[in-house]
Short mmCIF file of C-alpha atoms and ligand atoms in Angstrom, two decimals:
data_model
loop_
_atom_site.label_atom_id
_atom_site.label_comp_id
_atom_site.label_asym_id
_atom_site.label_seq_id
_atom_site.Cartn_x
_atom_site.Cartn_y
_atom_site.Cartn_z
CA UNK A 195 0.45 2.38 -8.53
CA UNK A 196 2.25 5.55 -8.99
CA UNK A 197 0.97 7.89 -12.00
CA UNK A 198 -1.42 5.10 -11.98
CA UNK A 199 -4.93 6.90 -13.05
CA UNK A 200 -6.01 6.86 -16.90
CA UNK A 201 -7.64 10.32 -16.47
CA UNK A 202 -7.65 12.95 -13.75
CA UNK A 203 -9.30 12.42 -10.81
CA UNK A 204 -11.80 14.60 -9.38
CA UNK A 205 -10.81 17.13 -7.04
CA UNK A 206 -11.23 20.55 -7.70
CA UNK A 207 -12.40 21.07 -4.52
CA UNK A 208 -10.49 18.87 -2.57
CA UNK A 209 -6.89 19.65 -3.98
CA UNK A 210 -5.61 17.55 -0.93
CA UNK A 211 -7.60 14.59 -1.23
CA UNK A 212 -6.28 14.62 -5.42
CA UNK A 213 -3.54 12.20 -5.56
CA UNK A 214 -0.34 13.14 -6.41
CA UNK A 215 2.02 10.84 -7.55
CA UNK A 216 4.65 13.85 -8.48
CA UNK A 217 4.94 14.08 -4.35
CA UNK A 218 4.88 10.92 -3.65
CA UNK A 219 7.43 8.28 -2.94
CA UNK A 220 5.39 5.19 -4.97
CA UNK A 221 4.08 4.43 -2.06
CA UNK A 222 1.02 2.27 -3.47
CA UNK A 223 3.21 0.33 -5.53
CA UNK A 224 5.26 -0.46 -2.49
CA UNK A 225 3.00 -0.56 0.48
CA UNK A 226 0.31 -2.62 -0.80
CA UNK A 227 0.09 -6.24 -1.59
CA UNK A 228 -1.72 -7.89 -4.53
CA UNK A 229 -1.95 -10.64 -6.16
CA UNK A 230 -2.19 -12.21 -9.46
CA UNK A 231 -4.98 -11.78 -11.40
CA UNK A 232 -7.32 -10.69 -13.89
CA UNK A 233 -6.24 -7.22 -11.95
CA UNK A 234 -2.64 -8.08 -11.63
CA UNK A 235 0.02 -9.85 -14.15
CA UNK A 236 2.33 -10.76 -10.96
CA UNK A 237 2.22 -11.59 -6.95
CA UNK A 238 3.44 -8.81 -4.73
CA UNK A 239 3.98 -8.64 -1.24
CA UNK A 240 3.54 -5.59 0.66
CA UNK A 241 6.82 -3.86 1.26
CA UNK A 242 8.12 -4.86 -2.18
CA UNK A 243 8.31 -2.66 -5.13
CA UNK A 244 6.40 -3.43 -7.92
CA UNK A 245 8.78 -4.61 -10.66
CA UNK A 246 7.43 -1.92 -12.60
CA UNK A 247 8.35 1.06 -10.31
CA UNK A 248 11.30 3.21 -11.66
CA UNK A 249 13.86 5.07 -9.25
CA UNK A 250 11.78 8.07 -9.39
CA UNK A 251 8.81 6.63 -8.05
CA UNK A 252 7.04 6.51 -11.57
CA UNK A 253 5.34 3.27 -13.14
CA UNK A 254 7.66 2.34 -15.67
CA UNK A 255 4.35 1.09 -17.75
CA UNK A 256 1.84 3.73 -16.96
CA UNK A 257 0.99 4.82 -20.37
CA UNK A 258 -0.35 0.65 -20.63
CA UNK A 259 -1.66 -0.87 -17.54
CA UNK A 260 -4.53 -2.30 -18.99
CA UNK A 261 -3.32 -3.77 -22.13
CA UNK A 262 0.10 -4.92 -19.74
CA UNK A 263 -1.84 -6.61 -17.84
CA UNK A 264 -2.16 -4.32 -14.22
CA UNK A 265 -5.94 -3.08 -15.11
CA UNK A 266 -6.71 -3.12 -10.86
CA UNK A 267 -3.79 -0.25 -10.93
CA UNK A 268 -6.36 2.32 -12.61
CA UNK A 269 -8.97 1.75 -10.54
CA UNK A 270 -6.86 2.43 -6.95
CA UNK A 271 -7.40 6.28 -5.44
CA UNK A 272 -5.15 7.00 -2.35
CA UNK A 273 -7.29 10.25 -1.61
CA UNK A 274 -4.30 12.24 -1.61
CA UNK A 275 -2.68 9.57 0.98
CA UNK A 276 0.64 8.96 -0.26
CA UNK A 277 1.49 12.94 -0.69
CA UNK A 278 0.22 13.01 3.45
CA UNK A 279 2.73 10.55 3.98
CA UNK A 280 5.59 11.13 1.97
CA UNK A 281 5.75 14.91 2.35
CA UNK A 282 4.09 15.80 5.80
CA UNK A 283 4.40 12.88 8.44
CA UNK A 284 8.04 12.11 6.75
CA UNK A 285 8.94 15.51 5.93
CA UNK A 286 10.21 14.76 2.39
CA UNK A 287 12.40 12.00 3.05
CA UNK A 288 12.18 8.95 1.15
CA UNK A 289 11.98 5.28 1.41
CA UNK A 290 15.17 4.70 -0.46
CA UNK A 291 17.50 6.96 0.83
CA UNK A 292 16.88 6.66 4.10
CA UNK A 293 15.83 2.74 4.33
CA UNK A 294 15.12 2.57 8.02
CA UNK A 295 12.22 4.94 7.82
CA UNK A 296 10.82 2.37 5.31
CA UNK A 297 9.09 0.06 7.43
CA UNK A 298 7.10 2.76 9.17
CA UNK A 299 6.50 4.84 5.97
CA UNK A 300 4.47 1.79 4.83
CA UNK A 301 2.51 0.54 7.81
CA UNK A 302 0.94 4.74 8.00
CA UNK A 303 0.08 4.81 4.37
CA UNK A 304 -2.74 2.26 5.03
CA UNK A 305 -3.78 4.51 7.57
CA UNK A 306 -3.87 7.46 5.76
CA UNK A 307 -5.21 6.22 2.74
CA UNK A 308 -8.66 5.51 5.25
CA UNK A 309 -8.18 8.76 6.83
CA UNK A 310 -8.21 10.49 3.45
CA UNK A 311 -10.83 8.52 2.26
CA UNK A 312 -13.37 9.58 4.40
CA UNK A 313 -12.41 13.34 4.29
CA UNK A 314 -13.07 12.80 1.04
CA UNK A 315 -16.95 11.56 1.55
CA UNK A 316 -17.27 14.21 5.04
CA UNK A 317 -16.33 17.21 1.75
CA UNK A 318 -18.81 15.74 -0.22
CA UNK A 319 -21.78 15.50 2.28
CA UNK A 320 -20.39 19.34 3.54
CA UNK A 321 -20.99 20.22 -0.48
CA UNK A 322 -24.86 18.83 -0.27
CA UNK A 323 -27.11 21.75 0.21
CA UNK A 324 -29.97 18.81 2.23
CA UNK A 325 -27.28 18.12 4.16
CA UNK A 326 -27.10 21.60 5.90
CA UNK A 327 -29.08 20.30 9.25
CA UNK A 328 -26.29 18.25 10.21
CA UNK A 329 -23.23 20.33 8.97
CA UNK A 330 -22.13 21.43 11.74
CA UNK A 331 -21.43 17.68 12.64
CA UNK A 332 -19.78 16.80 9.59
CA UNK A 333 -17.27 20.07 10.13
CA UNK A 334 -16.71 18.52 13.25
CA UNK A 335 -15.74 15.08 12.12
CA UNK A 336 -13.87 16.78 9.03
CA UNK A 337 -11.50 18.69 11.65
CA UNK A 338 -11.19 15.29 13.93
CA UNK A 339 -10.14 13.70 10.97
CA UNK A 340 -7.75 16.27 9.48
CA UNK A 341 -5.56 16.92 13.29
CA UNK A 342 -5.23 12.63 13.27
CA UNK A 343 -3.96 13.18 9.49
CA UNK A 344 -1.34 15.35 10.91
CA UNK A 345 -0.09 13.28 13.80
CA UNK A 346 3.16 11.88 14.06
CA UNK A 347 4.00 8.04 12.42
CA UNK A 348 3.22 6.63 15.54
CA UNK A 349 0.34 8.66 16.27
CA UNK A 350 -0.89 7.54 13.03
CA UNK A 351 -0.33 3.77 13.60
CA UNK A 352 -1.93 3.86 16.64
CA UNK A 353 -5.03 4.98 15.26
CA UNK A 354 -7.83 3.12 15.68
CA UNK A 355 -9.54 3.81 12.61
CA UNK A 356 -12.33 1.41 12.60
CA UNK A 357 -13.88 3.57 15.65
CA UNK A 358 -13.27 7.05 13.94
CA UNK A 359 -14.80 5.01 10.70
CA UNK A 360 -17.94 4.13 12.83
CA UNK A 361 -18.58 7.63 13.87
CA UNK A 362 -18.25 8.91 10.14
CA UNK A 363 -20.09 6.71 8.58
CA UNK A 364 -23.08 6.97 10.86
CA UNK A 365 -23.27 11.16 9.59
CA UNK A 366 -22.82 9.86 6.25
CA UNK A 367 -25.89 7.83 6.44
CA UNK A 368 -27.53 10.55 8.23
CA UNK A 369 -26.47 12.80 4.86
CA UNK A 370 -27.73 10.25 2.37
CA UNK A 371 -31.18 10.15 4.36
CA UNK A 372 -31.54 13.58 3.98
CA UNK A 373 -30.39 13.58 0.47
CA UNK A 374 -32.86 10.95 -0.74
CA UNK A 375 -35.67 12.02 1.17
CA UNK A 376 -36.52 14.30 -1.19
CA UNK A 377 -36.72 11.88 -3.97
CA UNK A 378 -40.69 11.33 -4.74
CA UNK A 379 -41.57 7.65 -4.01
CA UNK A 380 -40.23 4.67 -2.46
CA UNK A 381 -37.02 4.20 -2.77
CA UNK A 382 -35.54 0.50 -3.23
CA UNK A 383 -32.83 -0.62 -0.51
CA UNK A 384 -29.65 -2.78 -1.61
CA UNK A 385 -27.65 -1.73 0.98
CA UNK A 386 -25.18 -4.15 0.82
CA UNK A 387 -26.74 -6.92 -1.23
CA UNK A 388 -25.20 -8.89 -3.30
CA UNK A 389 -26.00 -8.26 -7.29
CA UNK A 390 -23.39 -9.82 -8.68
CA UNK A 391 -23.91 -10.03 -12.30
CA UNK A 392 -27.81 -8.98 -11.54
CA UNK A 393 -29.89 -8.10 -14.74
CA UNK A 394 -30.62 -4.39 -14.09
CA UNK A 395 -31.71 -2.85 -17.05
CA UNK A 396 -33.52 -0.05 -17.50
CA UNK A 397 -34.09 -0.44 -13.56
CA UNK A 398 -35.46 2.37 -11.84
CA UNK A 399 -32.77 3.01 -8.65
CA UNK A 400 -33.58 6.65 -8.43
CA UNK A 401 -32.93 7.43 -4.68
CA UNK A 402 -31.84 4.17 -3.69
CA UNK A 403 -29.59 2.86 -0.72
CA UNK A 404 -26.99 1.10 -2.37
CA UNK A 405 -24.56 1.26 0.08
CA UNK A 406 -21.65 -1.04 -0.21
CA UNK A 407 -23.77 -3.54 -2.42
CA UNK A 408 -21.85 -6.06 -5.00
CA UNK A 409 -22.76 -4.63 -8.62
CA UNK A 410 -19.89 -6.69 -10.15
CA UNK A 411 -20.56 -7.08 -14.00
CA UNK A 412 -23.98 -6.40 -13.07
CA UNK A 413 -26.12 -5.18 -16.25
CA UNK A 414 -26.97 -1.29 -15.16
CA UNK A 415 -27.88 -0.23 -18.73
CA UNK A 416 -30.03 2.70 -19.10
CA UNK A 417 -30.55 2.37 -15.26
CA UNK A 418 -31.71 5.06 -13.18
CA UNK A 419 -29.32 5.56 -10.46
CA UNK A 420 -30.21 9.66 -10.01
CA UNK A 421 -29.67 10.37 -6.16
CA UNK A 422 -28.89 7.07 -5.28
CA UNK A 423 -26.06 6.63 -2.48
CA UNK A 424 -23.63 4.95 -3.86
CA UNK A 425 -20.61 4.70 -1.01
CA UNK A 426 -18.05 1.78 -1.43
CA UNK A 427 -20.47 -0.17 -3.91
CA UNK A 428 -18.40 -2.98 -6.20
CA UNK A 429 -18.93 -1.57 -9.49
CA UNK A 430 -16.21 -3.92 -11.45
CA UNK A 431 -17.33 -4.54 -14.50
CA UNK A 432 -20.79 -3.04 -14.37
CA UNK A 433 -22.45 -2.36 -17.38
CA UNK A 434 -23.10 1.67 -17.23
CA UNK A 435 -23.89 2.29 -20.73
CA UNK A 436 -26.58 4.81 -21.04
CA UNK A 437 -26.89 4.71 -17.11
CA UNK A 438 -28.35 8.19 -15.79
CA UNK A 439 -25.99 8.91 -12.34
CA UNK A 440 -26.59 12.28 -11.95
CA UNK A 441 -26.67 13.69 -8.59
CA UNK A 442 -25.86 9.92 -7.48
CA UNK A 443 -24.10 10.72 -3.74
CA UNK A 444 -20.67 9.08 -2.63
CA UNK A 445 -19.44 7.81 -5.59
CA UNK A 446 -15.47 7.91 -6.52
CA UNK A 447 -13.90 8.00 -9.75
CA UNK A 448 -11.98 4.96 -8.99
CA UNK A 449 -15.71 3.50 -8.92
CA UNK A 450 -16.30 5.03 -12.40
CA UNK A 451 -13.04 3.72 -13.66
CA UNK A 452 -13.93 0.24 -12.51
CA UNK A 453 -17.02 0.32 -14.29
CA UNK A 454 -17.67 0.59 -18.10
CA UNK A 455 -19.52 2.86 -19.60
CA UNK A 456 -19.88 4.79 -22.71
CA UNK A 457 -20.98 8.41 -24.15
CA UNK A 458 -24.81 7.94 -22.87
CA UNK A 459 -23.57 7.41 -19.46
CA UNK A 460 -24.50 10.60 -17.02
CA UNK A 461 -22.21 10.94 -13.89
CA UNK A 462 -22.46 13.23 -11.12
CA UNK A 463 -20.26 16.55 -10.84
CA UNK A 464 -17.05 15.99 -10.34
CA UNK A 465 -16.34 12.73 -11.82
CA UNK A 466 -14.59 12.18 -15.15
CA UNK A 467 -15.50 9.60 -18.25
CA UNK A 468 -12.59 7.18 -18.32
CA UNK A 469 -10.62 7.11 -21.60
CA UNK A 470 -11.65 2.77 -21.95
CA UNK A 471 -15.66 3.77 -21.79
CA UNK A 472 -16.58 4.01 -25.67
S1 LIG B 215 2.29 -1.50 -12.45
FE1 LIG B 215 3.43 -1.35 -10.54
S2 LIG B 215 4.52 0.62 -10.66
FE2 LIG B 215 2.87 0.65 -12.21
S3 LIG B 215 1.10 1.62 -11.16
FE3 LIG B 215 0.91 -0.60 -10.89
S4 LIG B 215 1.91 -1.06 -8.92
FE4 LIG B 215 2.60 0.98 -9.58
#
């Protein structure tokens, strides 16, 4: 999934959480599996290029995903990941001229792809001025979570990231508690619910936990999603036109490109309208 965004992602402020697929060996069109589907016009298996990948780790059709049929290849963010990967724990040294480094170059990505991902959310909460009771917690867990980053292959492997996940995503919460708290009112809780295809318009979800709920193709026009927390929800296919996200919390522009939207749509600092909203 190499050059693989339709518009830049954000990350100003996180250069090294930015993919970039110049520095990169492909390694999300190689690693990762997927299958075919409305996101996918063939199987792959991971380890195997993607038909599409060219010898210098570009996507042969990037200019076309969508209308050639690999629309789930837009909506992928390594966090900077595959840059980790290919340029610090390899040094530079790539999957196809040195083959036997291959098979280890594809089992870390996974790894660092989660590792990145959550530096990504710890700079966010850092960035949130409500947040400043517990920051000195979330510097913590961002330098934790930077030295395993830097760890050798095996090191990295034999992470266990589901524990270092745990203890992230509990100071997350804590940050979205103190984020929404200041929102007047009660505040609805979806954490995790499933609202698949749920008729949402015009709802009012200023402040609310939303955390890893199912909005696929769920109707979110001219909803008010202001402050809500918004980490890992399913936004395929939601409708977000005219949708007011400012100051929404943990959302990713991989999120936003998932989603449609159109000129009336408000997102959050940061984040970028993706050239298929209207
Ligand atoms: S089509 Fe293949 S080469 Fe292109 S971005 Fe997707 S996975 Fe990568």
């Amino acid at each position: 999934m190499s050059q693989k965004h339709e518009v830049p992602l954000a990350g100003g402020d996180r250069p090294g959480l930015r993919a970039d697929c110049a520095n990169c060996f492909g390694l999300c069109c190689v690693a990762l599996p997927f299958a075919a589907s409305a996101d996918f016009a063939v199987d792959k298996a991971a380890g195997k290029p993607c038909v599409n990948l060219r010898a210098d780790f570009r996507c042969g059709i990037h200019a076309n995903l969508r209308e050639r049929g690999f629309p789930g290849c837009t909506v992928f963010d390594c966090f900077g990941a595959g840059q980790q990967v290919s340029q610090v724990t390899f040094g530079g040294q790539d999957w196809r001229r040195a083959p036997g480094t291959a098979g280890r170059m594809f089992e870390v990505f996974p790894v660092m792809r989660q590792l990145h991902e959550l530096l990504w959310y710890l700079t966010e909460a850092l960035a949130l001025p409500q947040a400043r009771p517990i920051h000195d917690d979330l510097r913590r867990a961002l330098d934790d979570t930077e030295r395993l980053t830097r760890g050798s292959a095996e090191a990295l492997v034999e992470t266990d990231v589901a524990t270092v996940r745990q203890g992230v995503n509990a100071l997350l919460l804590r940050a979205s508690e103190l984020v929404r708290a200041e929102v007047p009112g009660r505040k609805k809780n979806h954490r995790g619910a499933d609202l698949i295809g749920a008729r949402l318009k015009g709802a009012n979800l200023r402040g609310a936990n939303l955390r890893g709920a199912y909005l696929i193709a769920a109707d979110l026009r001219n909803a008010d999603l202001r402050t809500a927390d918004l980490i890992g929800v399913d936004l395929r296919d939601a409708d977000l036109r005219g949708a007011d996200l400012t100051g929404s919390i943990f959302l990713t522009q991989a999120q936003v490109n998932a989603a449609r939207g159109d000129t009336a749509t408000t997102l959050p600092a940061g984040l970028t309208r993706p050239a298929h909203w209207s």
